mmCIF file of C-alpha atoms in Angstrom:
data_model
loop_
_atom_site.group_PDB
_atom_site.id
_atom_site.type_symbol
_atom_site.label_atom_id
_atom_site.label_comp_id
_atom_site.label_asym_id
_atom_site.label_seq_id
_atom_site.Cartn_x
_atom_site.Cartn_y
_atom_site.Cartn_z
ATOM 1 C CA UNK A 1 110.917 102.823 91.548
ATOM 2 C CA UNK A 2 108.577 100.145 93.101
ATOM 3 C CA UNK A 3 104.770 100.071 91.623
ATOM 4 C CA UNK A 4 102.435 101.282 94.504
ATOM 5 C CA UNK A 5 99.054 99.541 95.256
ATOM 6 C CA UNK A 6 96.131 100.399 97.618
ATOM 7 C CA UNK A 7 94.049 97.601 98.877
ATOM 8 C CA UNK A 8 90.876 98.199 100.259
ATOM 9 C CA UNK A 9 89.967 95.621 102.564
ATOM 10 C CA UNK A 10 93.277 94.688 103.331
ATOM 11 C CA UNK A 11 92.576 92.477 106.535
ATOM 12 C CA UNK A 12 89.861 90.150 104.667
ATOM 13 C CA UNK A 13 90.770 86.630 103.183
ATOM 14 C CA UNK A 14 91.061 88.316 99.666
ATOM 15 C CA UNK A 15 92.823 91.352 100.452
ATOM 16 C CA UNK A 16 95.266 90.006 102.918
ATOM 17 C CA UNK A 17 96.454 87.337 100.147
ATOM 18 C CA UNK A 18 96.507 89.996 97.147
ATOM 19 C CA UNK A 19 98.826 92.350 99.794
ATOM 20 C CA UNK A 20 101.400 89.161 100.377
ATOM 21 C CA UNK A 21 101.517 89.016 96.738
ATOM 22 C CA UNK A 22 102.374 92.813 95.712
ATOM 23 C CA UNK A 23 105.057 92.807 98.535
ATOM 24 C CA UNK A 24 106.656 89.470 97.670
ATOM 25 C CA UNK A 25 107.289 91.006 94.243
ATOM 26 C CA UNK A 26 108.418 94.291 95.487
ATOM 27 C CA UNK A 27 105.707 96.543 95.683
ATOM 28 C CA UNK A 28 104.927 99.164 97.911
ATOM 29 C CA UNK A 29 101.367 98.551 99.680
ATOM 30 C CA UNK A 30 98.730 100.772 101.338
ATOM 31 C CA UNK A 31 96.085 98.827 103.048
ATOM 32 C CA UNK A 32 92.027 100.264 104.116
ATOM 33 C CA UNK A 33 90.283 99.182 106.885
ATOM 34 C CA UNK A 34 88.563 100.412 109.588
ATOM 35 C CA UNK A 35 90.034 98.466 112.048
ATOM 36 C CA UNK A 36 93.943 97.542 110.709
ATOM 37 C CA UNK A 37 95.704 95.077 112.224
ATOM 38 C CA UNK A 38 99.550 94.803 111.865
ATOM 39 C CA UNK A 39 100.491 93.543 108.546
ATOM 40 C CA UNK A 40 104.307 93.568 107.942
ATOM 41 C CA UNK A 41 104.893 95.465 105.198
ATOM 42 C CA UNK A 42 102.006 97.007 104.789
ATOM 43 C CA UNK A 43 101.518 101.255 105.043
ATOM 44 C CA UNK A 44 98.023 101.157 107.238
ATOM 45 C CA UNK A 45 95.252 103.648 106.325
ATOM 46 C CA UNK A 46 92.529 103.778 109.174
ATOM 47 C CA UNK A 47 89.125 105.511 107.055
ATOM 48 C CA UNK A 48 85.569 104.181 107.524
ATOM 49 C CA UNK A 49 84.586 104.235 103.806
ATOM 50 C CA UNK A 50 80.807 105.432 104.955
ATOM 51 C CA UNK A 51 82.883 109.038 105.343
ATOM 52 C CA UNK A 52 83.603 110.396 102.201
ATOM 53 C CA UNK A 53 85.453 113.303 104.244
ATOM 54 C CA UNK A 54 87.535 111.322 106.248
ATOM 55 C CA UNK A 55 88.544 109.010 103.278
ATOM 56 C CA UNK A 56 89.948 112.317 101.753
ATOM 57 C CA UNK A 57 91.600 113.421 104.662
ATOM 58 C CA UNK A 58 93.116 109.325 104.596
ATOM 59 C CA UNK A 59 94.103 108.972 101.186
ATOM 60 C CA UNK A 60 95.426 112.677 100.509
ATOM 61 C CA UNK A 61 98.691 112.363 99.039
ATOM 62 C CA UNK A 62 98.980 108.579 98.926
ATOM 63 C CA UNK A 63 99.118 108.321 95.373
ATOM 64 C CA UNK A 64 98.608 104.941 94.296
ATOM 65 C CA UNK A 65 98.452 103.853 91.058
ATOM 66 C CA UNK A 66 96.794 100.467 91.406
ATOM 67 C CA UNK A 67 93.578 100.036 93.748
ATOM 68 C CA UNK A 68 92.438 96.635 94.857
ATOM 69 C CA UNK A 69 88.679 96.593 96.032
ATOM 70 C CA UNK A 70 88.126 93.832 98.098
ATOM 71 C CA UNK A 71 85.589 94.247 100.596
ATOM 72 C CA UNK A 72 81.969 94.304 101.230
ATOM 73 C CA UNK A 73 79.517 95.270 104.555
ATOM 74 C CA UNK A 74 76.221 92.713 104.324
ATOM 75 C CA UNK A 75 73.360 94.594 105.147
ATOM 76 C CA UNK A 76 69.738 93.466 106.186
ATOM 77 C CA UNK A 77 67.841 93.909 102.572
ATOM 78 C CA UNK A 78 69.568 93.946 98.885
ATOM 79 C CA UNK A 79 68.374 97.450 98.931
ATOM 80 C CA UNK A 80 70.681 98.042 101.451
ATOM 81 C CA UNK A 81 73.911 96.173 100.039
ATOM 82 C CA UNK A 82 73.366 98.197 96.836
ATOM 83 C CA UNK A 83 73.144 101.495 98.927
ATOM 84 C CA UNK A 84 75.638 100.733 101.053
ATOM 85 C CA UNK A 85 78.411 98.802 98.936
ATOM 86 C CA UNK A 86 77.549 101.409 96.081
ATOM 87 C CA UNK A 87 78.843 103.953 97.949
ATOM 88 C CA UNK A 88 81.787 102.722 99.380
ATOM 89 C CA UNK A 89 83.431 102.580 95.918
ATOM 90 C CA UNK A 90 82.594 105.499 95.268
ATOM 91 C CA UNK A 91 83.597 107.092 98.135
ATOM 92 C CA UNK A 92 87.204 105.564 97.808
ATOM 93 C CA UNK A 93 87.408 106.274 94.218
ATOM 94 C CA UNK A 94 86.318 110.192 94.453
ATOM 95 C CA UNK A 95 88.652 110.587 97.093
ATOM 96 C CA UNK A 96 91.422 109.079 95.179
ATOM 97 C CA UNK A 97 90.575 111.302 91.750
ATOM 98 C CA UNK A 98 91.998 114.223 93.647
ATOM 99 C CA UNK A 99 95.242 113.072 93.139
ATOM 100 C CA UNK A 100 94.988 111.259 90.049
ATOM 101 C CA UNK A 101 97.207 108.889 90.464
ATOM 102 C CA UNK A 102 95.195 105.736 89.638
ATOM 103 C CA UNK A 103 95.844 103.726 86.233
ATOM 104 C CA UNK A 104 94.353 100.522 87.302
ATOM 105 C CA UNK A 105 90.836 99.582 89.719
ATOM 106 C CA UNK A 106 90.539 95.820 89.868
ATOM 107 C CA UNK A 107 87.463 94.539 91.877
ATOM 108 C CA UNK A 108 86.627 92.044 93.211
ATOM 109 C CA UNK A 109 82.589 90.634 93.304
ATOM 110 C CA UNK A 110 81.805 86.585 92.839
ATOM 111 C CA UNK A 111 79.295 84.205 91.067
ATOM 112 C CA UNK A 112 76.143 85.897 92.350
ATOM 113 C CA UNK A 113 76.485 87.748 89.533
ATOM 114 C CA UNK A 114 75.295 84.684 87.887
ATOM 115 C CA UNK A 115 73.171 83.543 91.170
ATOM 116 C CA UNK A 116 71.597 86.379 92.189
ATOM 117 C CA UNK A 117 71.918 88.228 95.440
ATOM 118 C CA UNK A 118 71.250 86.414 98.777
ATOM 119 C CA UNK A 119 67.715 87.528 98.255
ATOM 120 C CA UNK A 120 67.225 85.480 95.361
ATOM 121 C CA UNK A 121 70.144 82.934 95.845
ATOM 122 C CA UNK A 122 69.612 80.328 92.671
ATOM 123 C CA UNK A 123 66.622 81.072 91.976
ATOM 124 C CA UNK A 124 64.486 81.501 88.711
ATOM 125 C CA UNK A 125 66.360 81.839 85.390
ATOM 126 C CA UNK A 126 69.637 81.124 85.583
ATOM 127 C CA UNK A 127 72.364 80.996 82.910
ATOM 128 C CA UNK A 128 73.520 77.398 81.799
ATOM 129 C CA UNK A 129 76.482 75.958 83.645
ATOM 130 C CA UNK A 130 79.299 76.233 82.949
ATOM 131 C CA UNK A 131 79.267 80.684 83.862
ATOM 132 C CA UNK A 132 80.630 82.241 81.051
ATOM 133 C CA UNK A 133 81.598 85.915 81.477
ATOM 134 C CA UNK A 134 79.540 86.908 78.379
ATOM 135 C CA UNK A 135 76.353 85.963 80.341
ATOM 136 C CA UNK A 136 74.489 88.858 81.390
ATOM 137 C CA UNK A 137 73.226 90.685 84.122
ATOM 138 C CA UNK A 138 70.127 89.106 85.638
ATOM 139 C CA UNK A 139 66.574 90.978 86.145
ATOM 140 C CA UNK A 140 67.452 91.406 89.595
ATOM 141 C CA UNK A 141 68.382 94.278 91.658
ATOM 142 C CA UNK A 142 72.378 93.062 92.694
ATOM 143 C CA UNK A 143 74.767 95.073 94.893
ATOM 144 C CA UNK A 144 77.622 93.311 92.615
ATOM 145 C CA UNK A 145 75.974 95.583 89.478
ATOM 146 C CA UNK A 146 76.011 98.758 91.553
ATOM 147 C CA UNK A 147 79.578 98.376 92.293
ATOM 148 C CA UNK A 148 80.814 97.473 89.000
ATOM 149 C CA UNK A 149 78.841 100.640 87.888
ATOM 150 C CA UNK A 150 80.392 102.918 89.968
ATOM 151 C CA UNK A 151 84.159 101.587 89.114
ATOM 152 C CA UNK A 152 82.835 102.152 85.511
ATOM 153 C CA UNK A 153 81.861 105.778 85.499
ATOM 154 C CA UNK A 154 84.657 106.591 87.809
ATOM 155 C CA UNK A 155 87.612 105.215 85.336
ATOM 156 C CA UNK A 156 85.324 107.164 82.567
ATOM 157 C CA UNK A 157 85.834 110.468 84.809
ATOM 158 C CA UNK A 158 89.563 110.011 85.705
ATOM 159 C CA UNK A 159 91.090 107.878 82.695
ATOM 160 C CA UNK A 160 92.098 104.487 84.048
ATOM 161 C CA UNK A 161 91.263 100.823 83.121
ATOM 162 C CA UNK A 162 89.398 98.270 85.116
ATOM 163 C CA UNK A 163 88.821 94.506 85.788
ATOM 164 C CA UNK A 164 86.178 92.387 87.255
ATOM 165 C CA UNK A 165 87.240 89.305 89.068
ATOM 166 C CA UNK A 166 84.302 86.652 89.621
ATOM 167 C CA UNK A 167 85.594 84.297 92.288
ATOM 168 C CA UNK A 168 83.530 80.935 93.371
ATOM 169 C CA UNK A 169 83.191 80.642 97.229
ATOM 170 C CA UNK A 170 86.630 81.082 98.171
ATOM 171 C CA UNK A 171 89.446 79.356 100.221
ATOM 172 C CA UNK A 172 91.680 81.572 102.308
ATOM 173 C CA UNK A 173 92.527 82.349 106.138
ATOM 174 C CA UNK A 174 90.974 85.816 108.082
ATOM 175 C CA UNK A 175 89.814 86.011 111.603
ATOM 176 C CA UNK A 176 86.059 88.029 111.357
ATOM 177 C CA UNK A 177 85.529 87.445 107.962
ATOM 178 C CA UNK A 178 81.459 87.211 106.702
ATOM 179 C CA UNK A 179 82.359 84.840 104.024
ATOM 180 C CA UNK A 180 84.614 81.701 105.413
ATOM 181 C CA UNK A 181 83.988 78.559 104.398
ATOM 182 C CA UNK A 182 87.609 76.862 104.824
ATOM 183 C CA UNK A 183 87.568 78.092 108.580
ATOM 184 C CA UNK A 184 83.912 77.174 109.370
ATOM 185 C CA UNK A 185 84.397 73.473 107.795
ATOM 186 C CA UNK A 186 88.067 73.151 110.095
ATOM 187 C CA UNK A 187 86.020 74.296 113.112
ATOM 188 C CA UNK A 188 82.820 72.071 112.690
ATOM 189 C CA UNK A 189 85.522 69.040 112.097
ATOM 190 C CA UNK A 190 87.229 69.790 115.199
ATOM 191 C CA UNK A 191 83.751 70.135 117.195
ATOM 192 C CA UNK A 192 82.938 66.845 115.685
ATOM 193 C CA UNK A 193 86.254 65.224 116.375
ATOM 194 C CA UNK A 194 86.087 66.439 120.378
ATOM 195 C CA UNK A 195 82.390 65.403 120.629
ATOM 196 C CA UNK A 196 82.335 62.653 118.233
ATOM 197 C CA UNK A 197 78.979 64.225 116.727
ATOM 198 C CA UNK A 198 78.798 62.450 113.109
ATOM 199 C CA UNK A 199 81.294 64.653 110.282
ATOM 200 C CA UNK A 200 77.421 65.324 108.541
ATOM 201 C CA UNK A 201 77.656 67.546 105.516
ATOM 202 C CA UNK A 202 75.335 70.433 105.510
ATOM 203 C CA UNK A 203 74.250 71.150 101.909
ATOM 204 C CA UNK A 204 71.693 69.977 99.349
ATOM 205 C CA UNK A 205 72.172 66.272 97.229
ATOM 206 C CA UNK A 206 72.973 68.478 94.030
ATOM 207 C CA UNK A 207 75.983 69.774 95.377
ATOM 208 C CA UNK A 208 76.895 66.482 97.037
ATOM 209 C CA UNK A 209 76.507 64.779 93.632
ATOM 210 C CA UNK A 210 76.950 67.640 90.890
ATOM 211 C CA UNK A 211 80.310 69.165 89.929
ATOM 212 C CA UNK A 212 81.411 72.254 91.498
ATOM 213 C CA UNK A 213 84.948 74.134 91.626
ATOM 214 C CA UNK A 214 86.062 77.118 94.008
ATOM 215 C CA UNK A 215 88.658 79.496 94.369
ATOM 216 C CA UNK A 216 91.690 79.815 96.902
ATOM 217 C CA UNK A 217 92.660 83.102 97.627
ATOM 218 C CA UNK A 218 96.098 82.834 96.264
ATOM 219 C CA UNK A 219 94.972 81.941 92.766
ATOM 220 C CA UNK A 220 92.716 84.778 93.053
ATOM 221 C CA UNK A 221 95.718 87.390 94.049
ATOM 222 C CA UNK A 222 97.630 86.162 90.984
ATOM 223 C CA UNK A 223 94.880 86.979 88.595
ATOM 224 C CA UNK A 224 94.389 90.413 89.933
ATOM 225 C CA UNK A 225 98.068 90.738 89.698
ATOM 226 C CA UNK A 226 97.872 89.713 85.927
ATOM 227 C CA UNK A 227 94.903 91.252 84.845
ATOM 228 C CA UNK A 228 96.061 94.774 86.405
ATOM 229 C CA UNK A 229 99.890 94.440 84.488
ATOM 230 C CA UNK A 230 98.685 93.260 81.598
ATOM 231 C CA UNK A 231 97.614 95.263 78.831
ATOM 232 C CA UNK A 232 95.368 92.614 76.909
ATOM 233 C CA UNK A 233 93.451 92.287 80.466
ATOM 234 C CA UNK A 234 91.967 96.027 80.561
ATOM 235 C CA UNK A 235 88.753 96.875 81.070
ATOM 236 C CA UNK A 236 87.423 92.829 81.292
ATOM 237 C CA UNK A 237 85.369 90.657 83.198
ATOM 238 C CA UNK A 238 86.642 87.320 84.702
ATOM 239 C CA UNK A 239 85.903 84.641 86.092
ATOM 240 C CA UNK A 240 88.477 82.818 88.517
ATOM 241 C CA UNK A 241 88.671 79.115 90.237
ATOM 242 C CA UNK A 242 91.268 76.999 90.583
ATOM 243 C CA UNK A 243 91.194 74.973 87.504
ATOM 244 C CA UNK A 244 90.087 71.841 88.967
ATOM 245 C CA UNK A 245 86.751 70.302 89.495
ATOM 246 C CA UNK A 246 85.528 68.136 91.810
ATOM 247 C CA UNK A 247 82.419 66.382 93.922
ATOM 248 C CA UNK A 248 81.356 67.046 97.530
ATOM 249 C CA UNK A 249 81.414 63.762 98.264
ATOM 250 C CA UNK A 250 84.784 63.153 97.491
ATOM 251 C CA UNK A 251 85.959 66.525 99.305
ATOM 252 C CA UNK A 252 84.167 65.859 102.612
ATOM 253 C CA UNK A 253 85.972 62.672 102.504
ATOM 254 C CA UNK A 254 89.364 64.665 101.884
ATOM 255 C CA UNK A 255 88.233 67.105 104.329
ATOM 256 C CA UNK A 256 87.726 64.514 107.340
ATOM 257 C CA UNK A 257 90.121 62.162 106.380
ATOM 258 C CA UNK A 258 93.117 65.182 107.066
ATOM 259 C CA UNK A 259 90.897 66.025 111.004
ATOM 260 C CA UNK A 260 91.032 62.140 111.302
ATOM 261 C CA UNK A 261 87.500 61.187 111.486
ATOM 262 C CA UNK A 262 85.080 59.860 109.171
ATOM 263 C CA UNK A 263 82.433 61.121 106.780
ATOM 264 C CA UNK A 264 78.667 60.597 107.425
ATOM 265 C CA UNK A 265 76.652 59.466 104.812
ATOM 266 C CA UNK A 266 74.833 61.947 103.346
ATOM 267 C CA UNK A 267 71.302 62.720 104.990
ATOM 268 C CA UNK A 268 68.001 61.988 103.975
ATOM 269 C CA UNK A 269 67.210 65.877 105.229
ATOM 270 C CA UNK A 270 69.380 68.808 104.318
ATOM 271 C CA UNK A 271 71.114 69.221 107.885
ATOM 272 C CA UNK A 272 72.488 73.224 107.823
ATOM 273 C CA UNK A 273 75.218 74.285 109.602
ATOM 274 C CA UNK A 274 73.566 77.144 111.403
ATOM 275 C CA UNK A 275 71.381 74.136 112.647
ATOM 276 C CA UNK A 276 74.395 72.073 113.603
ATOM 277 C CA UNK A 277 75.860 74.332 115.488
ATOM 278 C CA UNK A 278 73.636 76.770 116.694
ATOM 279 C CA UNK A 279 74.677 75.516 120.225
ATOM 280 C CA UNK A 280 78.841 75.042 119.995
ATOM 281 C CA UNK A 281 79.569 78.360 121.620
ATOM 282 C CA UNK A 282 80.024 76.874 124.479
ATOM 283 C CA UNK A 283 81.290 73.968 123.795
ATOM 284 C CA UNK A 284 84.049 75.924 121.510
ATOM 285 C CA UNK A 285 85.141 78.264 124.775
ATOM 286 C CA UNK A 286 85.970 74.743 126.941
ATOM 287 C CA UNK A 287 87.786 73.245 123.807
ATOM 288 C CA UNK A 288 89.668 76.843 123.113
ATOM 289 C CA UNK A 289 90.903 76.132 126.887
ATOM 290 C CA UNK A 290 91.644 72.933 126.549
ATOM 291 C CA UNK A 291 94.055 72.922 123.388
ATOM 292 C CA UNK A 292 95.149 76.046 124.316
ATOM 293 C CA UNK A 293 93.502 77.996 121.087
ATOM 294 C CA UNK A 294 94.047 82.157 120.983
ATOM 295 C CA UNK A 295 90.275 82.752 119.914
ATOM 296 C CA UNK A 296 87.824 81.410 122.213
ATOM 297 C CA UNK A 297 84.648 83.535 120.158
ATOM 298 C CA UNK A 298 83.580 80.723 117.823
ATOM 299 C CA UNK A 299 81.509 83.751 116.257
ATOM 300 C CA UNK A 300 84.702 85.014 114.833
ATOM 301 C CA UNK A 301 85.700 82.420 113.398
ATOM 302 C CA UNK A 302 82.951 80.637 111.290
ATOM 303 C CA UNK A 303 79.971 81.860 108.507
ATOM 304 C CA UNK A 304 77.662 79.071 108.558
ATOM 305 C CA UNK A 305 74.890 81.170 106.899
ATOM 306 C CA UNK A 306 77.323 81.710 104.357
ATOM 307 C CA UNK A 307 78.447 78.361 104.072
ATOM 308 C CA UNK A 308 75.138 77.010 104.146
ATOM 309 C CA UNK A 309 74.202 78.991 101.478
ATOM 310 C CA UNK A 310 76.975 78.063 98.884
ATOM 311 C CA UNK A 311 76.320 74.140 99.940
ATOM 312 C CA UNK A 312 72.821 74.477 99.871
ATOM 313 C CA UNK A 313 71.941 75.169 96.050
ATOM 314 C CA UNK A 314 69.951 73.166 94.379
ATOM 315 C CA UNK A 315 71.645 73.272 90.823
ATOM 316 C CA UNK A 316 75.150 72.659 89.223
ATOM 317 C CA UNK A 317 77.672 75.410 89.918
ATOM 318 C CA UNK A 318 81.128 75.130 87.620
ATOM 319 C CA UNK A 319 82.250 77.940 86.210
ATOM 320 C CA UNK A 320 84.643 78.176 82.738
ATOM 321 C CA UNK A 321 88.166 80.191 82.703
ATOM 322 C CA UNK A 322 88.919 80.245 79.071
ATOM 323 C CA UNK A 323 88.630 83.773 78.639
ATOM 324 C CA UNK A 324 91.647 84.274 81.000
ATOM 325 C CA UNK A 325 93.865 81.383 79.886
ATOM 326 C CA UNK A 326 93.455 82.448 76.243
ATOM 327 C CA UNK A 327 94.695 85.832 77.491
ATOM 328 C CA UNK A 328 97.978 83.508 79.210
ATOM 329 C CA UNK A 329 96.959 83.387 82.625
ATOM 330 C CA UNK A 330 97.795 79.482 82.768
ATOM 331 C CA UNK A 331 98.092 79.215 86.904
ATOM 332 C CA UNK A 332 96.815 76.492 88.473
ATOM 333 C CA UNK A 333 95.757 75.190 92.375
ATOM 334 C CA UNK A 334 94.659 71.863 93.406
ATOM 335 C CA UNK A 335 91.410 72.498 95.930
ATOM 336 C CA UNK A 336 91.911 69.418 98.381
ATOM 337 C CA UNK A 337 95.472 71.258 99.025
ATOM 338 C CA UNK A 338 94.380 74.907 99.227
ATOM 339 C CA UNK A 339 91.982 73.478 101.826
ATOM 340 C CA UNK A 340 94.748 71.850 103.395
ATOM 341 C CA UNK A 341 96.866 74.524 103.694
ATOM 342 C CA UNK A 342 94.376 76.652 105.490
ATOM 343 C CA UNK A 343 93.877 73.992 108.044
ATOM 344 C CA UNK A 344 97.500 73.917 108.508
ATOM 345 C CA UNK A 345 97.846 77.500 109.000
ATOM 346 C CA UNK A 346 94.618 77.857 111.192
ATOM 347 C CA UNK A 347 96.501 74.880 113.255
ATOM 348 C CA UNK A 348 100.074 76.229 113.406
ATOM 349 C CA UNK A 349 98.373 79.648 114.717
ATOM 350 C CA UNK A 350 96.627 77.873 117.328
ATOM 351 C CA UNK A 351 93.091 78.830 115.841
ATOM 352 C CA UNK A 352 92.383 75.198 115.866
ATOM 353 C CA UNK A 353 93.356 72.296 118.024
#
């Protein structure tokens, strides 16, 4: 009999890549959303997790016995996120104790844990670089705390183990997702290529200069994969990047060399992309006609806020994996290429010219 997995969030850049995963090894997957699309494979479950009613009513007699939480709503204050998010994990997680089927959560949060919330992005005390999951909480409210919480008392309640998973920003391909770096950088190339505006990067001298690392989505599926099937793994924190590190200013180099036009030098004045293109709506419906593209909404394709904010910080961001790789997870993903890859998927789909 085939292990059974419920992924909530299944249509975002993390959930999508953990459900290709479980079903390329066999298993049988359930994916949550409020709005599914058609994943092959995949058994869809249509709940809005604000209804703790209706995600009864969805997840009666589903059964799983490993839950993937992978999603998030942003909401206007940190107040808010931690209400919000909070809830949603426990919603899903009550409505799954009625069957009691569960022997493994795994969730997924990110280095804000170490950061701080958006609220108070890198600043104030931080923990020395390299993160180490033995670094503590911060004395900040953080919406990634609330939901760790509730996954905590809930496997006290019901009896199953947990893991954390601490991505950096991470590399991946999903249409409307809040958090997309890979697709906002291939779409602000592509503007720039068209319009021959200057390939400028966005983001502060630190992280031009400094060391940094981030995480593709695949690597990230693997290590929920292992950390959820391997005994040694339960009930643990950790962090997950690729296992490389590199510079910005040798990645926008990589970055424009693959759309075929060439880096600007960095600014004298921190040049964000919400600034650079506040104004390509319009100029992304005439190219989407042009080439021929099958989404003509730039909004649903790029996060510069997000974006901006992960290029934007003023310090050193690197973050260790020993903890896991003593455990044996040994895999491994070169970022230039997990960059590359999305391009070449967002191109072969016709997302970008």
């Amino acid at each position: 009999m085939s292990e059974s997995a419920l992924v909530v969030g299944v249509t975002g850049i993390v959930g999508s890549a953990i459900s290709r995963l479980l079903l390329d090894r066999g298993w049988q997957v359930a994916g949550l959303s409020r709005t599914p699309t058609e994943q092959q494979g995949v058994t869809p479950v249509v709940a809005d997790l604000n209804d703790p009613e209706a995600l009864k009513s969805a997840l009666k007699g589903l059964a799983p016995t490993y839950v993937y939480l992978a999603t998030w709503s942003r909401q206007a204050t940190e107040a808010e996120n931690i209400r919000v998010n909070a809830a949603h994990i426990r919603n899903v997680l009550d409505a799954l104790a009625v069957d009691g089927s569960v022997r493994h959560v795994a969730l997924v949060t990110g280095l804000k844990h170490y950061l701080g919330p958006f609220e108070a992005y890198g600043k104030g005390a931080l923990p020395q670089t390299p993160f180490r999951e033995e670094q503590g909480r911060l004395d900040v409210e953080n919406f990634y705390y609330a939901q760790e919480d509730e996954v905590f008392a809930a496997a006290a309640r019901d009896g199953f183990t947990w893991s954390v998973h601490r991505p950096h920003t991470i590399i991946g391909v999903a249409v409307g997702n809040a958090m997309n770096m890979a697709t906002t950088l291939a779409v602000h190339a592509s503007i720039c290529k068209h319009t021959g505006r200057p390939f400028v990067f966005p983001g502060s001298a630190a992280q031009w200069n400094s060391l940094t690392d981030m995480t593709d989505a695949r690597q990230l599926a693997r290590q929920l994969l292992w950390a959820a099937t391997t005994p040694a793994a339960a009930n643990q924190a950790f962090n997950i990047v690729n296992g490389d590190v590199f510079r910005w200013q040798w990645m926008w180099g990589r970055i424009a060399q693959w759309f075929d036009i060439h880096p600007a030098a960095l600014p004298s004045e921190t040049q964000p992309l919400e600034q650079q293109m506040a104004n390509d709506a319009e100029v992304w419906k005439t190219m989407a006609s042009q080439y021929g593209l099958q989404e003509a909404d730039i909004t649903r394709l790029i996060s510069p806020w997000h974006t901006d904010a992960d290029l934007g910080r003023p310090i050193e961001v690197v973050t260790d994996m020993s903890k896991s790789r003593k455990l044996g997870f040994l895999d491994y993903q070169a970022t230039d290429d997990a960059f590359f890859d999305v391009f070449t998927q967002l191109r072969e789909a016709r997302l970008i010219p």
